[in-house]
Coordinates of C-alpha atoms in Angstrom, one line a residue:
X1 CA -12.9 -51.3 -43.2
X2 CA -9.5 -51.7 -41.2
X3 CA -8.8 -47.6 -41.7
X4 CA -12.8 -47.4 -40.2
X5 CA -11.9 -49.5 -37.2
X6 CA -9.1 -47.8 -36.6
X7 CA -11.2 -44.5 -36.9
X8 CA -13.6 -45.9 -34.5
X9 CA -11.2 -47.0 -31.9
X10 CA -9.8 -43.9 -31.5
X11 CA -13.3 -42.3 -31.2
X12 CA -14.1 -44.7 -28.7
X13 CA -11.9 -42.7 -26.5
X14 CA -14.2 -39.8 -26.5
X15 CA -17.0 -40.6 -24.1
X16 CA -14.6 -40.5 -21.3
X17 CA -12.8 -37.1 -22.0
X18 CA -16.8 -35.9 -22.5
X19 CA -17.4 -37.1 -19.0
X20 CA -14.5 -35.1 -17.7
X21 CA -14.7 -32.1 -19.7
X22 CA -15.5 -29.0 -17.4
X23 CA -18.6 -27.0 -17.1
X24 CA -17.3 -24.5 -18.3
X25 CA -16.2 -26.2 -21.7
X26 CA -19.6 -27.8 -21.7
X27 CA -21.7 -24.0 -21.2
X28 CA -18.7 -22.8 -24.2
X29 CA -19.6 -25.5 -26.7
X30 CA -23.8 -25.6 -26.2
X31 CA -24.7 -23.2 -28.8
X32 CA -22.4 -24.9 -31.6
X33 CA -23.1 -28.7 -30.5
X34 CA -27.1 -27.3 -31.0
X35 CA -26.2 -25.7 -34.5
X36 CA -24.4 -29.3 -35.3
X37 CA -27.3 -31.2 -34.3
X38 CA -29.0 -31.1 -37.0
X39 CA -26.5 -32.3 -39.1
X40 CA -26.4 -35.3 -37.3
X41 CA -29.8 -36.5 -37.4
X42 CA -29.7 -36.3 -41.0
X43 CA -26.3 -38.7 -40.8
X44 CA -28.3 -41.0 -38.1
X45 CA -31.9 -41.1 -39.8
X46 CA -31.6 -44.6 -41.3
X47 CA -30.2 -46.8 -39.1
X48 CA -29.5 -49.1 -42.3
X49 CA -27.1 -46.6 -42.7
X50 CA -25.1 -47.1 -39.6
X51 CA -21.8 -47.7 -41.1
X52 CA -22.4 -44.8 -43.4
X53 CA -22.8 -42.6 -40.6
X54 CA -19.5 -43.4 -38.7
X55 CA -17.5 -41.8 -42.2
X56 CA -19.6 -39.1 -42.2
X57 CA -18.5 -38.3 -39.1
X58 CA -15.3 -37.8 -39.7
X59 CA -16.2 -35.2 -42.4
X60 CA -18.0 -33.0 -40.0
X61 CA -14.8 -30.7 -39.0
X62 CA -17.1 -28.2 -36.9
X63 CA -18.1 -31.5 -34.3
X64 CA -14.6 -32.9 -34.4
X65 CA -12.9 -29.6 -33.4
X66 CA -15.6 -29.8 -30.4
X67 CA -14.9 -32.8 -28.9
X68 CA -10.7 -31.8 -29.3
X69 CA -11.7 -29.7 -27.5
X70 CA -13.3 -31.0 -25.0
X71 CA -10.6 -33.7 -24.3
X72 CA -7.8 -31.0 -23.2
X73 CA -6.9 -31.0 -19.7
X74 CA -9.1 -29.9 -17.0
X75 CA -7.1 -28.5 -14.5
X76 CA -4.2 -27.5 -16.2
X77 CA -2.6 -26.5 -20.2
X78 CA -1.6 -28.9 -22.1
X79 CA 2.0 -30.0 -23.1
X80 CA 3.9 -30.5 -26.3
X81 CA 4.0 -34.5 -25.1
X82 CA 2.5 -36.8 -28.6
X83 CA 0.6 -38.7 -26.6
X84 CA -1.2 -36.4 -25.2
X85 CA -3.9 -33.7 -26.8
X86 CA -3.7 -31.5 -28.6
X87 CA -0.5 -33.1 -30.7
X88 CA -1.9 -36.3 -30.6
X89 CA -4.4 -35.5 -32.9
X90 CA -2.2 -34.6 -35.2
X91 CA -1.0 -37.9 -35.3
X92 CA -3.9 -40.0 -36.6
X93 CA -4.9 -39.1 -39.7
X94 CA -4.7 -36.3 -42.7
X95 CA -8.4 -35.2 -41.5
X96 CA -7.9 -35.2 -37.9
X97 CA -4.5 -33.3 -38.4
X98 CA -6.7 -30.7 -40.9
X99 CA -9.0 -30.2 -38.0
X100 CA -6.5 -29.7 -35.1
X101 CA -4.7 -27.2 -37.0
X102 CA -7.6 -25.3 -37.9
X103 CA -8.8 -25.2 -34.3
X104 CA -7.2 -21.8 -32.7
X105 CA -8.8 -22.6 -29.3
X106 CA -6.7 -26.2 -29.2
X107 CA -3.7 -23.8 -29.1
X108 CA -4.4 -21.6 -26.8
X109 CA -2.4 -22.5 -24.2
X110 CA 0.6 -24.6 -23.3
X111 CA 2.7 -25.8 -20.2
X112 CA 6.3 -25.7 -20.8
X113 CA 8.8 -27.1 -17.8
X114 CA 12.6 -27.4 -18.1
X115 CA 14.6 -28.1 -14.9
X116 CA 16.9 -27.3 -13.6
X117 CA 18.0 -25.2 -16.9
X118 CA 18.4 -25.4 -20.1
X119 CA 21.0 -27.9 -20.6
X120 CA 21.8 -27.5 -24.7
X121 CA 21.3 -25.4 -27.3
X122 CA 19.5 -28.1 -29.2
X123 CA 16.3 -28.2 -26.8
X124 CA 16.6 -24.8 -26.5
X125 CA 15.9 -24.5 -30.6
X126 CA 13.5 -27.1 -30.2
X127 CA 11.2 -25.0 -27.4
X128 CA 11.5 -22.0 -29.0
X129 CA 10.1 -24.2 -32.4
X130 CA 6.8 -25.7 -30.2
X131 CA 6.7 -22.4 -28.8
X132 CA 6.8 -20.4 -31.9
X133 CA 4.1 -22.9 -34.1
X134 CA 1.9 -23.1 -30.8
X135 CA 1.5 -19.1 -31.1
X136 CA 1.1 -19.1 -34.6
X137 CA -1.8 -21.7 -34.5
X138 CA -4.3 -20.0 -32.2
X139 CA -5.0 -17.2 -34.2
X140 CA -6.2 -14.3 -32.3
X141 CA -7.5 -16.3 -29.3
X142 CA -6.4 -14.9 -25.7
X143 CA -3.4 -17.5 -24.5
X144 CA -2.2 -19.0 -21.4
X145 CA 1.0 -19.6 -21.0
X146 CA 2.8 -21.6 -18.2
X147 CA 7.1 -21.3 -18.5
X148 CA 9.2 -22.7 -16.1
X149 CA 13.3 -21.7 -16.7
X150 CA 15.3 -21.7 -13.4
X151 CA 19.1 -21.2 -15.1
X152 CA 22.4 -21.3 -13.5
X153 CA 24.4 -19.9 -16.3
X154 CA 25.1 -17.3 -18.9
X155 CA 24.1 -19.4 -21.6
X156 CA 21.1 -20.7 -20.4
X157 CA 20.3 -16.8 -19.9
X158 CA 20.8 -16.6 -23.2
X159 CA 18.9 -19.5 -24.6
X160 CA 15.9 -18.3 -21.9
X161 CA 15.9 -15.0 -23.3
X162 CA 15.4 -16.5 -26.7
X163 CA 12.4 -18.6 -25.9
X164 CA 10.6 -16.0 -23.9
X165 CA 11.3 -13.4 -26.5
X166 CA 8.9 -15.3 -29.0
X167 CA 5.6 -14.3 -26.6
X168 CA 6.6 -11.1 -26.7
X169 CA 4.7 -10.2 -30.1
X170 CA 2.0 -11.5 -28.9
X171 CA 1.3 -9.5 -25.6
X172 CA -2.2 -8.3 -26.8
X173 CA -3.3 -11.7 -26.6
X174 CA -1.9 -12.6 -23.0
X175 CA -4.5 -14.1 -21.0
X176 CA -2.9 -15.8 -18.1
X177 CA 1.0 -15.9 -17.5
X178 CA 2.4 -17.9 -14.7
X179 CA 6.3 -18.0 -15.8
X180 CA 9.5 -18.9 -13.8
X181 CA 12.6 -17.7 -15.1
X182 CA 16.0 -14.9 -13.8
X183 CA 15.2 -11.4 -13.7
X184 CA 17.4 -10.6 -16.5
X185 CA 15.2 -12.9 -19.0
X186 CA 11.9 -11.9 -17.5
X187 CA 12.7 -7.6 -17.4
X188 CA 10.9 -7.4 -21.4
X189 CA 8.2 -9.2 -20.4
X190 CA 7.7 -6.6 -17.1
X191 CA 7.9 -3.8 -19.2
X192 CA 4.6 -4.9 -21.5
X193 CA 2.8 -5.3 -18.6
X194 CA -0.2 -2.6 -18.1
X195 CA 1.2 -1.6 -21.8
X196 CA -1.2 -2.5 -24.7
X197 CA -2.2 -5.9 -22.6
X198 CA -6.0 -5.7 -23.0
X199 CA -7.1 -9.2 -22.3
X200 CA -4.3 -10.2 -19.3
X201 CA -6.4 -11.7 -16.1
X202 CA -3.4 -13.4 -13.9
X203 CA -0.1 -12.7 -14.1
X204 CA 2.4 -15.0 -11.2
X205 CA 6.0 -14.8 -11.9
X206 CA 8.7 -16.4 -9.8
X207 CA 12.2 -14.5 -10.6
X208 CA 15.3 -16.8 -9.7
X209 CA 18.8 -15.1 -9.3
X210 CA 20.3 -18.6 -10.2
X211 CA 24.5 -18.3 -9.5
X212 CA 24.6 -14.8 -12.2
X213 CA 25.3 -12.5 -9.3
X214 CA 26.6 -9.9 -11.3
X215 CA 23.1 -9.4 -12.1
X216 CA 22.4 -8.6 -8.6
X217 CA 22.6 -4.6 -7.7
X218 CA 24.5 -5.2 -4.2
X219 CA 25.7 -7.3 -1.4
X220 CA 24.5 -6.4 1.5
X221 CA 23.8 -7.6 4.9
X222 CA 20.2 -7.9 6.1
X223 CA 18.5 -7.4 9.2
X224 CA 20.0 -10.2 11.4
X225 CA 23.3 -9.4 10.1
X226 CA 23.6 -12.4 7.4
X227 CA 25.2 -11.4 4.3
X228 CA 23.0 -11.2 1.3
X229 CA 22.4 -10.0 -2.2
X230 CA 19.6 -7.7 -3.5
X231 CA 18.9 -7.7 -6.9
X232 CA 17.7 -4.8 -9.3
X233 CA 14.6 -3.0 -8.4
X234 CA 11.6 -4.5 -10.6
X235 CA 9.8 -1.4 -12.2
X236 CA 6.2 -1.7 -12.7
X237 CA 3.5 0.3 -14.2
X238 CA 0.0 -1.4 -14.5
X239 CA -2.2 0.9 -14.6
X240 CA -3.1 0.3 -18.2
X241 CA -4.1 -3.4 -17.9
X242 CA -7.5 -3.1 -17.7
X243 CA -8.8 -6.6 -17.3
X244 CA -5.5 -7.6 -14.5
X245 CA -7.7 -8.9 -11.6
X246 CA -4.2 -11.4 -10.2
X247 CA -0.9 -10.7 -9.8
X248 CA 1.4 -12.7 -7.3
X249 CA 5.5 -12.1 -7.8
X250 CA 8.2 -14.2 -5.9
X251 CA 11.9 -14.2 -5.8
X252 CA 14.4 -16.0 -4.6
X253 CA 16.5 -12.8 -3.1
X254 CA 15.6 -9.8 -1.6
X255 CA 14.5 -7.0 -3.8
X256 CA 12.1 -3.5 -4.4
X257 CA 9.4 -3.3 -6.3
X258 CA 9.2 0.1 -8.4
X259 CA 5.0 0.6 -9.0
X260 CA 3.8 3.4 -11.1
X261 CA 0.3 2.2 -9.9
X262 CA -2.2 -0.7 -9.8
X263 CA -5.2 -1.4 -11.9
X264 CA -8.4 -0.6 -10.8
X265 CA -9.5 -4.3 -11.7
X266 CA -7.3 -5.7 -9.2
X267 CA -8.4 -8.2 -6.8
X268 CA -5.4 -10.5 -5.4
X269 CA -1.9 -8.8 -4.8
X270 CA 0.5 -11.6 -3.4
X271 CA 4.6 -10.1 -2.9
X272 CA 7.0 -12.9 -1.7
X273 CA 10.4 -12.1 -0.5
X274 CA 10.1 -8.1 -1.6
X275 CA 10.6 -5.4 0.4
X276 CA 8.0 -2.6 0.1
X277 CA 9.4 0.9 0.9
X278 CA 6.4 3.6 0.9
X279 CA 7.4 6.7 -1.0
X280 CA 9.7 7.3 -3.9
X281 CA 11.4 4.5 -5.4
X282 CA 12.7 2.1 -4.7
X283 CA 9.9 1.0 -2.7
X284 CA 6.2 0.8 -3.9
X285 CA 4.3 3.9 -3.9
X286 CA 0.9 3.6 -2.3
X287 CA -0.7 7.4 -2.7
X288 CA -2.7 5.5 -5.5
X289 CA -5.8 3.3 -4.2
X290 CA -7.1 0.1 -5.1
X291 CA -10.9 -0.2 -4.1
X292 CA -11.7 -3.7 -5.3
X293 CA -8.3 -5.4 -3.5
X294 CA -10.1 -8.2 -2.1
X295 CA -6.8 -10.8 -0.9
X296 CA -3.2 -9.1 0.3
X297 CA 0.0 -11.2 0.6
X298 CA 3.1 -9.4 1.8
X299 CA 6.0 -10.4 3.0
X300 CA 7.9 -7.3 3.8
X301 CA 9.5 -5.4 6.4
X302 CA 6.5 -3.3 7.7
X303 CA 5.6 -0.5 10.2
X304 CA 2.9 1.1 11.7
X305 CA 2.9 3.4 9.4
X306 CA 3.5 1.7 6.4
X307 CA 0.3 -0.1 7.4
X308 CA -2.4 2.8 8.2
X309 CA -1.1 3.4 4.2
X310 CA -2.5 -0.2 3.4
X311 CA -5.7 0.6 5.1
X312 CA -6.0 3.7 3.4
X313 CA -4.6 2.4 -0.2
X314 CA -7.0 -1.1 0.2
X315 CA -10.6 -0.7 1.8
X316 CA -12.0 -3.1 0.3
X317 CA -9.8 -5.7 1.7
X318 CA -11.3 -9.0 3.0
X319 CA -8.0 -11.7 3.2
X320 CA -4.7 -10.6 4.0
X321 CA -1.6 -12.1 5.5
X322 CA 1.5 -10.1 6.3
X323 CA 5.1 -11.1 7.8
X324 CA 5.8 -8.3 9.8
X325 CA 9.4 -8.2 11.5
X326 CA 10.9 -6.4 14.8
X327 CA 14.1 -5.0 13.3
X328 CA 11.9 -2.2 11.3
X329 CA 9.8 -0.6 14.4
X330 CA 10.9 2.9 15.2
X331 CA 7.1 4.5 16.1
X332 CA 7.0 5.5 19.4
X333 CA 4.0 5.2 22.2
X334 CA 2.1 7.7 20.8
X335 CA 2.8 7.2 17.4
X336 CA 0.7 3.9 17.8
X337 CA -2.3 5.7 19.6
X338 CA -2.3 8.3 16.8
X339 CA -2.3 5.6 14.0
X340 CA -5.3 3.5 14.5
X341 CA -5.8 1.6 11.5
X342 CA -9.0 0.1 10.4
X343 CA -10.3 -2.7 7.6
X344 CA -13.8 -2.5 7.9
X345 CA -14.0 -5.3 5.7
X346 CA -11.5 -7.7 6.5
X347 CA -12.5 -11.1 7.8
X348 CA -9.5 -13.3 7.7
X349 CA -6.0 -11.9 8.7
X350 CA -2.7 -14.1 9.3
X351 CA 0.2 -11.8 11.1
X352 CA 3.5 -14.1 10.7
X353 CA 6.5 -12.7 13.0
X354 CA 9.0 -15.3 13.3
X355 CA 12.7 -14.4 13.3
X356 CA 15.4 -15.4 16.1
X357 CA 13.5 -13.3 18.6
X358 CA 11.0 -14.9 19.8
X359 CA 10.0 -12.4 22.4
X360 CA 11.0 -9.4 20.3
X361 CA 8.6 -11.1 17.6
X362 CA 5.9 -10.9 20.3
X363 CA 6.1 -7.8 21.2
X364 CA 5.8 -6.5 17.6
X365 CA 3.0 -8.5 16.9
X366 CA 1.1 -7.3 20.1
X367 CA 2.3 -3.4 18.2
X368 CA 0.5 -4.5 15.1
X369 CA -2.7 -5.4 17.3
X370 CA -2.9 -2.4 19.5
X371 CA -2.8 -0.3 16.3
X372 CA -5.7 -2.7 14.0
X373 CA -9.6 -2.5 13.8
X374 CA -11.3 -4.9 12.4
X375 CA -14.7 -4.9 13.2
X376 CA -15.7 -7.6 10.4
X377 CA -13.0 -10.3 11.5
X378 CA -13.9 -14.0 11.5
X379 CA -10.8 -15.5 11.3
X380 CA -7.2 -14.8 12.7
X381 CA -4.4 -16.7 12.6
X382 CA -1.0 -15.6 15.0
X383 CA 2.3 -17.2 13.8
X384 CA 4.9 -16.4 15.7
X385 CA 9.1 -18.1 17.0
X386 CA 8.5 -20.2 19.8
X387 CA 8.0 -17.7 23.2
X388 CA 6.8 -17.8 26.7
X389 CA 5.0 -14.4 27.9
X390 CA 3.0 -14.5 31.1
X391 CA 1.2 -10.9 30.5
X392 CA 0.6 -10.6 26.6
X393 CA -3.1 -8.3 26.7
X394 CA -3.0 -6.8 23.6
X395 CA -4.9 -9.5 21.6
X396 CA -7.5 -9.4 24.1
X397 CA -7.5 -5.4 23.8
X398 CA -8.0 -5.8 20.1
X399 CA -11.2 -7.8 20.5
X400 CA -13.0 -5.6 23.0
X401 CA -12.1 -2.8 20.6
X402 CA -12.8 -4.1 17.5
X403 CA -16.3 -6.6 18.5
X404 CA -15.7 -8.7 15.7
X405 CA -17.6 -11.7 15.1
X406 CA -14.7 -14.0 15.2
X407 CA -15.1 -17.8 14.7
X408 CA -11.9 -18.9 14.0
X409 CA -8.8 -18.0 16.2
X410 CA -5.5 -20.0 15.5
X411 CA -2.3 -19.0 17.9
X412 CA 1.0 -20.7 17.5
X413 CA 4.4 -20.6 18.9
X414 CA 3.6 -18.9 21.9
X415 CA 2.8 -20.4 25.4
X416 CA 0.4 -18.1 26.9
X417 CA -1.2 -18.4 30.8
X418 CA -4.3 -19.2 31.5
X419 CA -5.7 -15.8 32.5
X420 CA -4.4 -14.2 29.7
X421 CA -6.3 -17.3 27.6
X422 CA -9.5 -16.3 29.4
X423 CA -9.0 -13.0 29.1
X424 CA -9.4 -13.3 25.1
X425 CA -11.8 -16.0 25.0
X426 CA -14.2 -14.2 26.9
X427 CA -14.6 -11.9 24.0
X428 CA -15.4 -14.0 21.2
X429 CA -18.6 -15.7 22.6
X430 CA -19.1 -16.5 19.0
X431 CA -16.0 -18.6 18.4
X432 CA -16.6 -22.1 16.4
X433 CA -13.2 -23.0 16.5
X434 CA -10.2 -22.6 18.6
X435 CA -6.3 -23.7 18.4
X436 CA -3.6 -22.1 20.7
X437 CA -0.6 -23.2 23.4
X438 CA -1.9 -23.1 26.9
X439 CA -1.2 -25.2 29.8
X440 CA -5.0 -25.4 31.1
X441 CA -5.9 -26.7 34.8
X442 CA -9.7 -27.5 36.6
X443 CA -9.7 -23.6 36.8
X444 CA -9.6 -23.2 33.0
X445 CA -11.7 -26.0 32.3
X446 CA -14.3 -25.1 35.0
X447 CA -14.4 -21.8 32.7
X448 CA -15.0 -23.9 29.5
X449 CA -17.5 -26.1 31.3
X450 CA -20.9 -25.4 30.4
X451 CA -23.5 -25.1 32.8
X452 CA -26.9 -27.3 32.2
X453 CA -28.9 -24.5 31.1
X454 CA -26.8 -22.4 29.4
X455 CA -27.8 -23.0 26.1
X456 CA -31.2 -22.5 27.3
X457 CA -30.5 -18.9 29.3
X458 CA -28.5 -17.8 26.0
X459 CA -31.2 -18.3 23.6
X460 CA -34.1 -17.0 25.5
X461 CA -32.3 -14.1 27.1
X462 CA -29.9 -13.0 24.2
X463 CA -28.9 -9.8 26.0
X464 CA -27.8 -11.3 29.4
X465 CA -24.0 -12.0 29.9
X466 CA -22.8 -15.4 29.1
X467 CA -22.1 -17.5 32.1
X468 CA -19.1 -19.1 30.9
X469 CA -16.9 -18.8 27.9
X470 CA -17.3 -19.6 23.9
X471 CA -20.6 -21.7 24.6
X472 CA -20.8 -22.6 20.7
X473 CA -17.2 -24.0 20.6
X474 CA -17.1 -27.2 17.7
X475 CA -13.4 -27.9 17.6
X476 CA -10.7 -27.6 20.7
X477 CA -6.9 -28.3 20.2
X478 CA -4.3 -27.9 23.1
X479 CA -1.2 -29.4 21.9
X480 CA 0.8 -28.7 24.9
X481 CA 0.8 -30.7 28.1
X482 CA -1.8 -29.7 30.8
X483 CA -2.1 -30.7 34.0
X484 CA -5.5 -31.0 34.7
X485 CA -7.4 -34.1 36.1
X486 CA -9.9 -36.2 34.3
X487 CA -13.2 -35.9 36.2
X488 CA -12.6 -31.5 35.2
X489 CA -12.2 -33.0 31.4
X490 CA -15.0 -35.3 31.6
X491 CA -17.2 -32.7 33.1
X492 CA -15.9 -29.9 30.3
X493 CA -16.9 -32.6 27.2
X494 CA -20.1 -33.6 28.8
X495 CA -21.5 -30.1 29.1
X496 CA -20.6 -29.9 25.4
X497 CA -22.6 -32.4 24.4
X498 CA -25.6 -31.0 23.2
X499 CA -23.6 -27.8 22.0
X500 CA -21.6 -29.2 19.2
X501 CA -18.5 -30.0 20.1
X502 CA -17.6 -32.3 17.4
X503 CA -13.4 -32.3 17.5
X504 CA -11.2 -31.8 20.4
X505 CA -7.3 -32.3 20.8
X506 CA -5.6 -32.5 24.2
X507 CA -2.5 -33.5 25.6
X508 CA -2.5 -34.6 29.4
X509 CA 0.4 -35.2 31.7
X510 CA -1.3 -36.5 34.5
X511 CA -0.8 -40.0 34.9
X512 CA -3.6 -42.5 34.2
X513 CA -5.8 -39.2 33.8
X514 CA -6.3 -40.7 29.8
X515 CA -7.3 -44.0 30.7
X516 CA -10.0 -42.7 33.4
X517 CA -11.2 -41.1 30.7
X518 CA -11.7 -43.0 27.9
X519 CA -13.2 -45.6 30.8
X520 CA -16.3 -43.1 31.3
X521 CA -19.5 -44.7 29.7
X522 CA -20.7 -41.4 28.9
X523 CA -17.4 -40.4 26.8
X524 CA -17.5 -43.5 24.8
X525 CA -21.8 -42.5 23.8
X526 CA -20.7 -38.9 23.0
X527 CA -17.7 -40.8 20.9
X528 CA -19.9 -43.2 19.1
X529 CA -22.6 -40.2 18.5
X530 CA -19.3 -38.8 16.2
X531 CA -16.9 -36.6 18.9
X532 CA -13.8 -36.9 17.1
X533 CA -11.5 -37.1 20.6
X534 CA -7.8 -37.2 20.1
X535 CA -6.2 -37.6 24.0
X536 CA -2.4 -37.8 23.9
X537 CA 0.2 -38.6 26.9
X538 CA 3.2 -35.9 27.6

């Protein structure tokens, strides 16, 4: 009876990791918790036979492998830790470790972490053992594997290499790989990608350089004359991984990425700290295209060019964010009118120039602008050094060009005037929310001021010009000082009652001009109706 509580205790536990299990495990395990079903009601018939239904339970290995299963993490793989599934079950008794071991799909995936490296040759044998009896119990199910190996040495290289060389046999199963670790340690595991890697979905490895800088191919100075090391080109080719639908790569110095070509599968490309060089290597060669590219992170040196070959490479694209940088533009004038570049597609775009040029960085991103069409936009985001420009019209170009239907435009870093504010706001009547670096007066807000019946004229008389600008504005943040007065705020917000302004961020350096307004009866209705107003002092 004290080995049955003991049982029962620990199946106590259970409910709870039911309750948390995912969907996903739930939709997985329907069919065979139906098939076991019946099994049960012949346990639970008699309910005289209560106590002789709890044993039986135990001898059911089909339902206990289920509910292992079901008590894994949720959000991420589990660990080696023996308090923790799948390990723990091995802990409790001859049965339960039967089952666990039996259970590929337990195994299927495990989280590894050792920072900052690996300190003795001791835990480096002991990894490589839970690595190498993890692989060996889940069969032939598709694994996940999550490795994290920074190094600082040659022989935590060498111990690195060891452990990661034990997934290497087992590349047809790769599922998802997400793996930090030196380039030295990680280049056999580069070279099996694409090759004989059927069931691979995500890959995301972060390469370190760690102190080994004989590993790294030269030193060299970069683009704003700081000394720096490149490491070896990273050759790719994965074309052959058919199922590949994620791959994101990061490093910790600059380097080139050598790419045979991408899988038609593809949907999320993410390159951190990599130069791309269009052509032969090194660089990434893009005469190959990539139709179902949904998401694009780069953070590269680019030019014009080397961007008409993304539009031309990617047309299916619908998120991307670059990092463009000044130092690499050499098109002239009519290079740029020649190489118009269009996304149909995309809808959100982040352009991130920020160097020690603020202005040059401004000028390159209004380049990058003049050359883009993007008819589909919704949201854009401008990221750029801290710069004052009183004429900057190539934004506002770029919308009467392209007509998107943008609804979300985010500028910071750059002060811009008020005209050139108006300018671009007056082509995006459709914008929902707005964030950018003005210094506004009663001029500006009399343009954001809505008049009494301009909902009314807008929605009866769609094709008539709107009176005044985004009329369907929900959230408004300034976060530099304007000097405008109260009643011209007061006035702006009230007209934006009844059109849905729901959040909006200024800062005012007018004395007492805050006070006046939070005094207005009318502010503090529209407050307690739910404006979320955030008025600051300069």
């Amino acid at each position: 009876m004290e080995i049955l509580s003991r049982r029962h205790r620990k199946l106590s536990l259970f409910p709870r990791a039911l309750m948390k299990s995912s969907s996903e495990n739930r939709w997985r395990n329907r069919k065979q918790l139906s098939k076991l079903a019946t099994k049960l009601a012949c346990i639970t018939d008699c309910p005289e036979q209560a106590c002789e239904s709890r044993t039986a339970l135990f001898h059911i290995p089909e339902l206990l492998g289920v509910i292992f299963e079901l008590c894994l993490p949720e959000n991420d793989l589990p660990t080696d830790s023996p308090l923790a599934p799948p390990v723990l079950f091995t802990h409790v008794c001859r049965m339960w470790r039967q089952v666990a071991i039996a259970t590929p799909r337990l195994w299927a995936g495990i989280r590894m972490l050792c920072f900052p490296s690996v300190p003795s040759r001791t835990i480096a044998d002991r990894h490589l053992g839970v690595l190498t009896n993890w692989l060996a119990r889940s069969g032939a199910c598709p694994i996940s594997l999550k490795l994290r190996y920074l190094g600082g040495s040659k022989s935590d290289f060498r111990s690195i290499s060891m452990i990661l060389a034990a997934i290497l046999p087992h590349a047809k199963r790769w599922r998802h790989l997400d793996i930090t670790a030196p380039l030295p340690c990680l280049v056999p595991i580069l070279q099996l990608l694409g090759k004989n890697t059927p069931f691979l979905e995500t890959c995301r490895f972060t390469i370190t350089s760690g102190n080994m800088y004989s590993e790294l191919e030269d030193l060299v100075f970069d683009r704003q004359n700081r000394l720096a090391f490149r490491m070896n080109a990273l050759p790719l080719d994965l074309t052959l991984a058919p199922s590949l639908q994620s791959l994101i790569l990061k490093t910790d110095a600059h380097t080139d990425v050598v790419c045979a070509g991408l899988p038609p599968t593809l949907r999320s490309l993410s390159l951190n700290n990599i130069d791309l060089l269009p052509g032969g290597p090194p660089g990434l060669n893009l005469s190959f295209q990539c139709k179902n590219l949904r998401t694009l992170v780069l953070q590269t040196s680019m030019s014009v060019s080397f961007m008409r070959m993304l539009g031309a490479a990617f047309p299916q694209l619908e998120d991307a964010c670059f990092n463009v940088k000044h130092e690499v533009y050499t098109e002239t004038p009519m290079d740029i009118a020649r190489n118009v570049t269009a996304f149909p597609r995309l809808h959100t775009l982040t352009l991130r120039a920020v160097s020690s040029s603020g202005e040059a960085d401004l000028r390159t991103l209004g380049i990058f602008l003049d050359v883009l069409y993007l008819p589909a936009l919704v949201q854009l985001s401008l990221i750029i050094s801290f710069a004052l420009e009183a004429q900057w019209p190539h934004l506002a170009h770029n919308l009467a060009r392209s007509r998107p239907p943008l609804a979300k435009l985010s500028i910071e870093g750059m002060c811009l005037s008020e005209d050139v504010v108006l300018n671009i706001l007056r082509e995006v009547p459709h914008l929902v929310s707005l964030k950018l670096c003005v210094r506004l007066t009663d001029r500006g807000l009399e343009e954001l001021t809505l008049p009494e019946t301009q909902l009314k004229v807008d929605n009866q008389n769609t094709g008539n010009a709107i009176a005044r600008v985004c009329p369907y504005l929900a959230r408004l943040d300034i976060p530099i000082a304007s000097p405008c007065s109260s009643d011209a705020v007061i006035a702006m917000l009230l007209s934006r009652r009844s059109s849905g302004l729901t959040e909006c961020r200024l800062v005012l350096s007018e004395p007492g001009c805050i006070e006046q307004i939070e005094c207005c009866e009318d502010i503090k209705r529209y407050v307690v109706e739910g404006l979320r107003l955030d008025l600051r002092r300069f």
